[in-house]
């Protein structure tokens, strides 16, 4: 059962994943969940897109989580993404100054999500990217992917993950530039143009 | 043709038999559901058909996925882990206390990480706009809570025993009573969203969502244990549920935790 015996490694087995279901909307999203960038920061970018199912229909009940480094490539260590108000019990929102690197956005009735965050910096050997975790009703285990920005073609060409993919698959991980620091990134769960999803080892 | 429980039962049995055969033929135990699990119809169009692309994090110790977002006291109010105290009045139903440890694959406590829960009320209804089940709403129960694991990895919630609820996938489809959990580890790769069930629920065999975990032992790890020492005198029934976060070895061998 579920008192895990930690004295023997063979009994420390993972808790299985389950779908987020349809009714997380009053629990997981929080006000300002997509407003990750501190107000007025010059390196702010806007990211947005749709989540589609295998029929090409938008998914109105998906949840997208973003996680990434700051423009210097440093991983943030500050809390305060969902700052709460001890007086009212409600959400205060972020403080507009600190960068936590974490965003959480539910898709709207059109299957669309959007976020404003800081342009990720280079970190390690790869091209700059944000890490993404996707949840949805019907999805029994969440999916990981990455959003790469299209601006530095040399860095993208040298990226260890992207360089292993053929062109058709590779382009699903690279956001489209729309000008003014706005980028479009669609997530296709299945079928034509299916997004590359990642398994970490 | 209306899809019946019998149709779903047959599919569940076939999936289970196929899994048992894979294991008998030497395949490893599957601790998680397959994303493609037809008895849960919503999975059909929402799982990738291409194989996942492997990323070896042991070769990339700088990977952002080896770190996780931080949450702290600013993200939690003091009574966020007591779902019975979020309104002026007492919610209706049987009070329960749910406690356990957040662990990694080495059995070590995972400290200071965010644990979020949400659930139906005692009548089996969510405080969610799109909920169609016409069981009564409880003005004194929202069914949402959050907490941080402590220095021993422990967490603690006080809430109301959720009711089972119908969900219309097929005729007479009922979800066993459950609490949804969302958990962060010390690495983004340890992220887990799951559901905790209650002991001996008669609905288990009929529910394609819990049955999507086809490994019998893994499915048992979703079921809490009644723990009399967690019951609070004159107040609540106690349940114990430990959570073990998965993730690649690079994640759980990380130093300094
Ligand atoms: Fe539920």
Coordinates of C-alpha atoms and ligand atoms in Angstrom, one line a residue:
Chain A
X1 CA 0.0 0.0 0.0
X2 CA 1.2 3.5 0.4
X3 CA 3.4 3.7 3.3
X4 CA 6.6 3.4 1.3
X5 CA 9.3 1.3 3.0
X6 CA 12.5 3.4 2.3
X7 CA 14.9 0.8 3.9
X8 CA 14.8 -1.3 0.7
X9 CA 15.4 0.3 -2.7
X10 CA 13.1 -2.3 -4.4
X11 CA 10.1 -0.9 -2.5
X12 CA 10.8 2.7 -3.4
X13 CA 8.8 2.7 -6.7
X14 CA 7.3 5.8 -8.4
X15 CA 3.8 7.0 -7.8
X16 CA 1.9 6.6 -11.1
X17 CA 0.9 9.7 -13.0
X18 CA -2.8 10.4 -13.8
X19 CA -4.6 12.9 -16.0
X20 CA -5.1 16.4 -14.7
X21 CA -8.8 15.9 -15.6
X22 CA -11.3 18.6 -16.6
X23 CA -11.8 20.4 -13.3
X24 CA -8.4 21.8 -12.4
X25 CA -9.4 25.3 -13.5
X26 CA -10.4 26.6 -10.1
X27 CA -7.3 25.1 -8.5
X28 CA -4.1 25.3 -10.6
X29 CA -4.2 28.5 -12.6
X30 CA -3.4 31.6 -10.7
X31 CA -3.8 35.3 -11.6
X32 CA -0.7 36.5 -13.5
X33 CA 0.3 32.9 -14.1
X34 CA 1.6 33.9 -17.6
X35 CA 3.1 37.3 -16.5
X36 CA 6.5 35.9 -15.7
X37 CA 8.6 38.9 -16.9
X38 CA 9.1 41.7 -14.3
X39 CA 7.2 44.9 -15.4
X40 CA 9.0 46.9 -18.1
X41 CA 12.0 44.6 -18.4
X42 CA 13.7 45.3 -21.7
X43 CA 14.3 41.6 -22.5
X44 CA 10.6 40.8 -22.3
X45 CA 9.2 38.5 -25.0
X46 CA 5.6 37.5 -25.6
X47 CA 4.9 33.8 -26.3
X48 CA 1.6 32.4 -27.5
X49 CA 0.0 29.7 -29.5
X50 CA -2.7 27.0 -29.7
X51 CA -2.8 23.5 -28.4
X52 CA -4.3 21.0 -30.9
X53 CA -5.5 17.4 -30.7
X54 CA -5.1 14.7 -33.3
X55 CA -8.1 16.0 -35.3
X56 CA -6.5 19.4 -35.5
X57 CA -9.1 20.8 -33.1
X58 CA -8.0 23.2 -30.4
X59 CA -7.8 21.9 -26.9
X60 CA -9.7 24.2 -24.5
X61 CA -8.7 22.4 -21.4
X62 CA -5.0 22.1 -21.5
X63 CA -2.5 23.6 -19.0
X64 CA 0.9 24.8 -20.1
X65 CA 3.8 25.3 -17.7
X66 CA 6.9 27.2 -18.6
X67 CA 10.3 27.1 -16.9
X68 CA 13.4 28.8 -18.0
X69 CA 16.6 30.8 -17.2
X70 CA 17.0 34.5 -17.2
X71 CA 18.7 36.4 -20.1
X72 CA 22.1 35.7 -18.5
X73 CA 21.3 31.9 -18.6
X74 CA 21.0 31.8 -14.8
X75 CA 18.3 29.6 -13.3
X76 CA 16.1 31.7 -11.0
X77 CA 15.9 30.5 -7.4
X78 CA 13.3 33.0 -6.0
X79 CA 9.8 32.0 -5.0
X80 CA 6.8 34.3 -5.3
X81 CA 5.2 33.1 -8.5
X82 CA 1.8 32.7 -6.8
X83 CA 2.3 35.2 -4.0
X84 CA -0.7 35.1 -1.6
X85 CA -2.3 37.6 0.6
X86 CA -2.4 36.5 4.2
X87 CA -5.1 39.1 5.0
X88 CA -7.7 38.0 2.4
X89 CA -6.5 34.5 1.5
X90 CA -6.5 35.6 -2.1
X91 CA -3.7 35.9 -4.6
X92 CA -1.5 39.0 -4.6
X93 CA 0.2 38.3 -7.9
X94 CA 3.9 38.6 -8.6
X95 CA 5.7 41.6 -7.1
X96 CA 6.6 42.9 -10.6
X97 CA 10.3 43.1 -9.7
X98 CA 11.6 39.5 -9.2
X99 CA 11.9 36.9 -11.9
X100 CA 10.8 33.4 -10.8
X101 CA 11.1 31.8 -14.2
X102 CA 7.9 29.8 -13.7
X103 CA 4.7 30.4 -15.7
X104 CA 1.4 28.5 -15.7
X105 CA -1.3 29.2 -18.2
X106 CA -4.6 27.4 -18.9
X107 CA -5.7 27.4 -22.6
X108 CA -8.8 29.5 -23.2
X109 CA -12.0 28.4 -24.9
X110 CA -10.3 28.7 -28.2
X111 CA -7.4 26.5 -27.1
X112 CA -5.1 29.5 -27.0
X113 CA -2.4 30.3 -24.4
X114 CA -0.1 33.3 -24.0
X115 CA 2.7 34.4 -21.7
X116 CA 5.2 37.2 -21.2
X117 CA 8.6 36.2 -19.9
X118 CA 12.2 37.1 -20.3
X119 CA 14.3 36.0 -23.3
X120 CA 16.1 32.9 -22.1
X121 CA 19.9 33.1 -22.1
X122 CA 22.4 30.5 -23.2
X123 CA 23.1 27.8 -20.6
X124 CA 25.4 24.8 -21.0
X125 CA 26.0 23.6 -24.6
X126 CA 22.6 24.1 -26.2
X127 CA 20.8 27.0 -27.9
X128 CA 18.6 29.1 -25.6
X129 CA 15.2 27.6 -24.8
X130 CA 12.4 27.4 -22.3
X131 CA 11.2 24.1 -20.9
X132 CA 7.5 23.3 -21.3
X133 CA 5.3 20.8 -19.5
X134 CA 1.8 20.2 -21.0
X135 CA -1.2 18.8 -19.1
X136 CA -4.7 18.1 -20.4
X137 CA -7.8 16.1 -19.8
X138 CA -7.2 12.8 -21.6
X139 CA -3.5 13.0 -21.2
X140 CA -2.6 10.3 -18.7
X141 CA 1.0 11.4 -18.3
X142 CA 2.1 15.1 -18.9
X143 CA 4.4 15.8 -21.9
X144 CA 7.6 17.8 -21.9
X145 CA 8.8 19.8 -24.8
X146 CA 11.0 22.9 -25.4
X147 CA 10.5 26.3 -27.0
X148 CA 13.6 27.5 -28.9
X149 CA 13.6 31.0 -30.3
X150 CA 14.4 31.4 -34.0
X151 CA 16.8 34.4 -33.8
X152 CA 20.3 32.8 -33.6
X153 CA 20.4 30.2 -36.5
X154 CA 24.0 29.3 -35.7
X155 CA 23.2 28.4 -32.1
X156 CA 20.1 26.4 -33.3
X157 CA 22.2 24.5 -35.8
X158 CA 24.7 23.5 -33.1
X159 CA 22.1 22.5 -30.5
X160 CA 22.6 18.9 -29.5
X161 CA 18.9 18.1 -29.4
X162 CA 17.8 20.0 -32.5
X163 CA 20.7 18.7 -34.6
X164 CA 19.5 15.1 -34.1
X165 CA 16.1 15.8 -35.6
X166 CA 15.1 15.9 -39.3
X167 CA 13.9 19.3 -40.5
X168 CA 10.2 18.5 -40.3
X169 CA 10.4 17.5 -36.7
X170 CA 13.0 20.1 -35.7
X171 CA 10.7 23.0 -36.7
X172 CA 8.1 22.0 -34.2
X173 CA 10.4 23.1 -31.4
X174 CA 11.3 26.5 -32.9
X175 CA 8.9 29.3 -32.2
X176 CA 7.9 31.6 -35.1
X177 CA 8.9 35.3 -34.9
X178 CA 6.0 37.7 -35.4
X179 CA 7.9 40.9 -34.7
X180 CA 8.0 43.2 -31.6
X181 CA 9.4 40.3 -29.5
X182 CA 6.3 38.2 -30.1
X183 CA 6.7 34.5 -30.9
X184 CA 4.1 31.9 -31.8
X185 CA 4.5 28.3 -30.6
X186 CA 1.7 25.8 -31.2
X187 CA 1.6 22.5 -29.5
X188 CA 0.2 19.6 -31.6
X189 CA -0.4 16.6 -29.3
X190 CA -0.9 14.2 -32.2
X191 CA -0.9 13.8 -36.0
X192 CA 0.4 16.0 -38.7
X193 CA 3.1 18.3 -37.5
X194 CA 3.1 16.6 -34.1
X195 CA 5.3 18.4 -31.7
X196 CA 8.5 16.7 -30.6
X197 CA 8.0 15.6 -27.0
X198 CA 10.9 14.7 -24.8
X199 CA 11.8 11.9 -22.5
X200 CA 14.6 12.7 -20.1
X201 CA 17.1 10.1 -19.2
Chain B
X1 CA -25.0 3.0 -29.8
X2 CA -24.5 4.0 -26.3
X3 CA -21.2 2.8 -24.8
X4 CA -22.0 0.6 -21.8
X5 CA -20.0 -0.3 -18.7
X6 CA -19.7 -3.9 -20.1
X7 CA -18.0 -2.6 -23.3
X8 CA -15.5 -0.7 -21.1
X9 CA -15.0 -3.7 -18.8
X10 CA -14.0 -5.8 -21.7
X11 CA -11.5 -3.3 -23.0
X12 CA -10.0 -2.9 -19.5
X13 CA -9.7 -6.7 -19.2
X14 CA -8.0 -6.9 -22.6
X15 CA -5.5 -4.1 -21.8
X16 CA -4.7 -5.8 -18.5
X17 CA -4.2 -9.2 -20.1
X18 CA -2.0 -7.6 -22.8
X19 CA 0.2 -6.0 -20.1
X20 CA 0.5 -9.3 -18.1
X21 CA 1.6 -11.0 -21.3
X22 CA 4.2 -8.3 -22.0
X23 CA 5.6 -8.8 -18.5
X24 CA 5.5 -12.6 -18.8
X25 CA 7.5 -12.2 -22.0
X26 CA 10.2 -10.3 -20.2
X27 CA 9.1 -6.7 -20.6
X28 CA 9.8 -4.4 -17.6
X29 CA 7.1 -3.3 -15.1
X30 CA 5.2 -0.2 -16.2
X31 CA 4.9 2.2 -13.3
X32 CA 2.9 4.8 -15.3
X33 CA -0.1 4.5 -17.6
X34 CA 0.4 4.5 -21.3
X35 CA -0.8 7.7 -22.8
X36 CA -2.7 5.7 -25.4
X37 CA -5.3 3.8 -23.3
X38 CA -8.5 3.4 -25.3
X39 CA -10.8 2.5 -22.4
X40 CA -10.3 6.2 -21.4
X41 CA -11.7 7.7 -24.6
X42 CA -10.3 11.2 -24.1
X43 CA -6.8 9.8 -24.5
X44 CA -7.4 8.8 -28.1
X45 CA -6.8 12.1 -29.8
X46 CA -4.5 13.5 -27.1
X47 CA -1.4 11.3 -27.1
X48 CA 1.5 11.6 -29.4
X49 CA 2.0 8.8 -31.9
X50 CA 5.6 9.5 -32.6
X51 CA 8.1 8.1 -30.1
X52 CA 9.4 10.6 -27.5
X53 CA 12.8 11.9 -28.2
X54 CA 15.3 11.0 -25.5
X55 CA 17.5 13.7 -23.9
X56 CA 20.3 12.4 -21.8
X57 CA 20.6 14.8 -18.9
X58 CA 23.7 13.1 -17.5
X59 CA 25.5 14.6 -20.5
X60 CA 24.0 18.0 -19.8
X61 CA 24.4 18.9 -16.1
X62 CA 23.4 22.5 -16.9
X63 CA 20.0 21.6 -18.3
X64 CA 17.3 23.8 -17.0
X65 CA 15.1 20.7 -16.4
X66 CA 17.5 19.6 -13.7
X67 CA 16.3 22.6 -11.6
X68 CA 12.8 23.4 -10.5
X69 CA 10.8 26.5 -9.8
X70 CA 11.0 27.7 -6.2
X71 CA 7.9 28.1 -4.1
X72 CA 8.0 29.4 -0.5
X73 CA 6.1 30.9 2.4
X74 CA 5.1 33.8 0.1
X75 CA 3.1 31.4 -2.1
X76 CA 1.2 29.8 0.7
X77 CA -1.2 31.2 3.3
X78 CA -1.3 29.6 6.7
X79 CA -4.7 27.8 6.3
X80 CA -4.2 26.8 2.7
X81 CA -3.7 23.2 3.8
X82 CA -7.0 23.2 5.7
X83 CA -9.9 23.0 3.2
X84 CA -12.5 23.1 6.0
X85 CA -11.6 26.6 7.1
X86 CA -11.8 28.6 3.9
X87 CA -15.3 29.9 4.4
X88 CA -17.4 31.3 7.2
X89 CA -19.2 28.0 7.8
X90 CA -18.3 24.4 8.2
X91 CA -18.4 22.3 5.0
X92 CA -20.7 19.3 5.0
X93 CA -19.3 15.8 5.0
X94 CA -16.8 13.6 6.9
X95 CA -13.7 15.4 7.9
X96 CA -10.4 13.7 6.9
X97 CA -6.7 14.3 7.5
X98 CA -4.4 13.3 4.7
X99 CA -0.7 13.1 5.4
X100 CA 2.4 11.4 4.0
X101 CA 5.9 11.9 2.7
X102 CA 7.3 13.3 -0.5
X103 CA 10.2 11.1 -1.5
X104 CA 12.6 10.7 -4.4
X105 CA 13.6 7.3 -6.0
X106 CA 16.4 7.0 -3.5
X107 CA 13.8 7.2 -0.7
X108 CA 15.1 10.5 0.5
X109 CA 12.7 13.3 1.6
X110 CA 12.0 16.0 -0.9
X111 CA 11.9 19.2 1.1
X112 CA 10.2 22.5 0.7
X113 CA 8.3 21.6 -2.5
X114 CA 4.9 22.7 -3.5
X115 CA 2.0 20.3 -3.2
X116 CA -1.4 21.4 -4.6
X117 CA -4.7 19.5 -4.2
X118 CA -8.2 19.8 -5.6
X119 CA -11.3 17.7 -5.2
X120 CA -15.1 17.3 -5.4
X121 CA -17.2 18.0 -2.3
X122 CA -18.8 15.4 -0.2
X123 CA -21.7 15.1 -2.7
X124 CA -19.3 14.5 -5.6
X125 CA -19.5 18.0 -7.1
X126 CA -16.7 20.3 -8.1
X127 CA -16.9 24.0 -7.6
X128 CA -16.2 24.4 -11.3
X129 CA -18.3 26.2 -13.8
X130 CA -18.3 23.5 -16.4
X131 CA -19.2 20.7 -13.9
X132 CA -22.6 19.3 -15.1
X133 CA -23.3 16.9 -12.2
X134 CA -26.3 18.3 -10.4
X135 CA -25.4 17.2 -6.9
X136 CA -25.5 20.1 -4.5
X137 CA -22.7 22.7 -4.3
X138 CA -21.4 23.4 -0.8
X139 CA -21.1 27.2 -0.2
X140 CA -18.5 26.4 2.5
X141 CA -16.3 24.2 0.4
X142 CA -14.1 25.1 -2.6
X143 CA -12.0 22.0 -2.6
X144 CA -8.6 23.6 -3.3
X145 CA -5.5 23.5 -1.1
X146 CA -1.8 23.8 -1.2
X147 CA 1.2 23.3 1.1
X148 CA 4.9 22.9 1.2
X149 CA 6.6 19.7 2.2
X150 CA 8.6 20.1 5.5
X151 CA 12.2 19.2 6.3
X152 CA 11.3 15.5 6.5
X153 CA 9.3 15.6 3.3
X154 CA 6.0 15.5 5.1
X155 CA 2.8 17.2 4.1
X156 CA -0.5 17.5 5.8
X157 CA -4.0 18.4 4.6
X158 CA -7.3 18.7 6.5
X159 CA -10.3 18.3 4.2
X160 CA -13.6 16.6 3.6
X161 CA -14.0 13.0 2.2
X162 CA -14.9 13.6 -1.5
X163 CA -17.8 11.8 -3.0
X164 CA -17.7 9.6 -6.1
X165 CA -19.2 11.3 -9.2
X166 CA -20.6 10.4 -12.6
X167 CA -18.7 11.6 -15.7
X168 CA -20.6 10.5 -18.8
X169 CA -17.9 8.8 -20.7
X170 CA -20.2 5.8 -21.0
X171 CA -23.5 4.9 -19.5
X172 CA -23.3 4.8 -15.7
X173 CA -19.6 5.8 -15.6
X174 CA -18.6 6.8 -12.0
X175 CA -15.3 8.0 -10.8
X176 CA -14.1 6.4 -7.5
X177 CA -13.7 9.1 -4.8
X178 CA -10.3 10.8 -5.2
X179 CA -8.2 13.8 -4.5
X180 CA -6.1 15.3 -7.3
X181 CA -2.5 16.1 -6.5
X182 CA 0.0 18.3 -8.3
X183 CA 3.6 18.0 -7.0
X184 CA 7.0 19.6 -7.8
X185 CA 10.3 18.0 -7.0
X186 CA 13.8 19.5 -7.0
X187 CA 14.0 19.0 -10.8
X188 CA 11.4 19.9 -13.4
X189 CA 11.7 16.3 -14.7
X190 CA 10.2 15.1 -11.4
X191 CA 6.9 17.0 -12.0
X192 CA 3.9 14.8 -11.1
X193 CA 0.1 15.2 -11.4
X194 CA -1.9 12.3 -10.1
X195 CA -4.9 11.2 -8.0
X196 CA -5.1 9.7 -4.5
X197 CA -7.8 7.1 -3.9
X198 CA -9.4 5.7 -0.7
X199 CA -9.0 2.0 0.5
X200 CA -11.4 -0.7 -0.9
X201 CA -13.4 1.5 -3.1
X202 CA -15.9 -0.7 -4.9
X203 CA -15.7 1.4 -8.1
X204 CA -12.0 0.6 -8.8
X205 CA -12.7 -2.3 -11.3
X206 CA -15.1 -0.1 -13.3
X207 CA -13.0 3.1 -13.7
X208 CA -10.8 3.3 -16.8
X209 CA -8.8 6.1 -15.3
X210 CA -7.4 4.1 -12.3
X211 CA -7.3 1.0 -14.5
X212 CA -5.0 2.8 -17.0
X213 CA -2.3 1.9 -14.5
X214 CA -2.2 -1.7 -15.6
X215 CA 0.4 -2.9 -13.2
X216 CA -1.4 -4.1 -10.1
X217 CA 1.3 -3.1 -7.6
X218 CA 1.6 0.4 -9.2
X219 CA -2.1 0.9 -9.0
X220 CA -2.0 0.1 -5.3
X221 CA 0.4 2.9 -4.8
X222 CA -2.4 5.3 -5.7
X223 CA -4.5 4.1 -2.8
X224 CA -4.1 5.8 0.6
X225 CA -3.9 3.7 3.8
X226 CA -6.3 4.3 6.7
X227 CA -4.1 5.3 9.6
X228 CA -5.7 5.5 13.0
X229 CA -2.8 7.5 14.4
X230 CA -3.6 10.3 11.9
X231 CA -7.3 10.3 12.9
X232 CA -7.9 13.3 15.2
X233 CA -10.1 12.6 18.2
X234 CA -13.6 14.0 17.9
X235 CA -12.6 15.5 14.6
X236 CA -11.4 13.5 11.6
X237 CA -10.4 10.2 9.9
X238 CA -6.8 9.8 9.0
X239 CA -5.2 8.6 5.8
X240 CA -1.5 8.1 5.0
X241 CA -0.2 8.5 1.4
X242 CA 3.4 8.6 0.5
X243 CA 4.4 10.0 -2.9
X244 CA 7.5 8.9 -4.8
X245 CA 8.7 11.2 -7.6
X246 CA 10.0 9.6 -10.7
X247 CA 12.6 11.1 -13.1
X248 CA 15.9 10.1 -14.6
X249 CA 18.8 9.1 -12.5
X250 CA 20.5 12.4 -13.2
X251 CA 17.7 14.0 -11.3
X252 CA 17.7 11.9 -8.1
X253 CA 21.5 11.6 -7.8
X254 CA 21.8 15.4 -7.7
X255 CA 24.0 16.5 -4.7
X256 CA 23.2 18.9 -2.0
X257 CA 19.7 18.1 -1.0
Ligands
LIG1 FE1 -11.7 14.4 -10.4

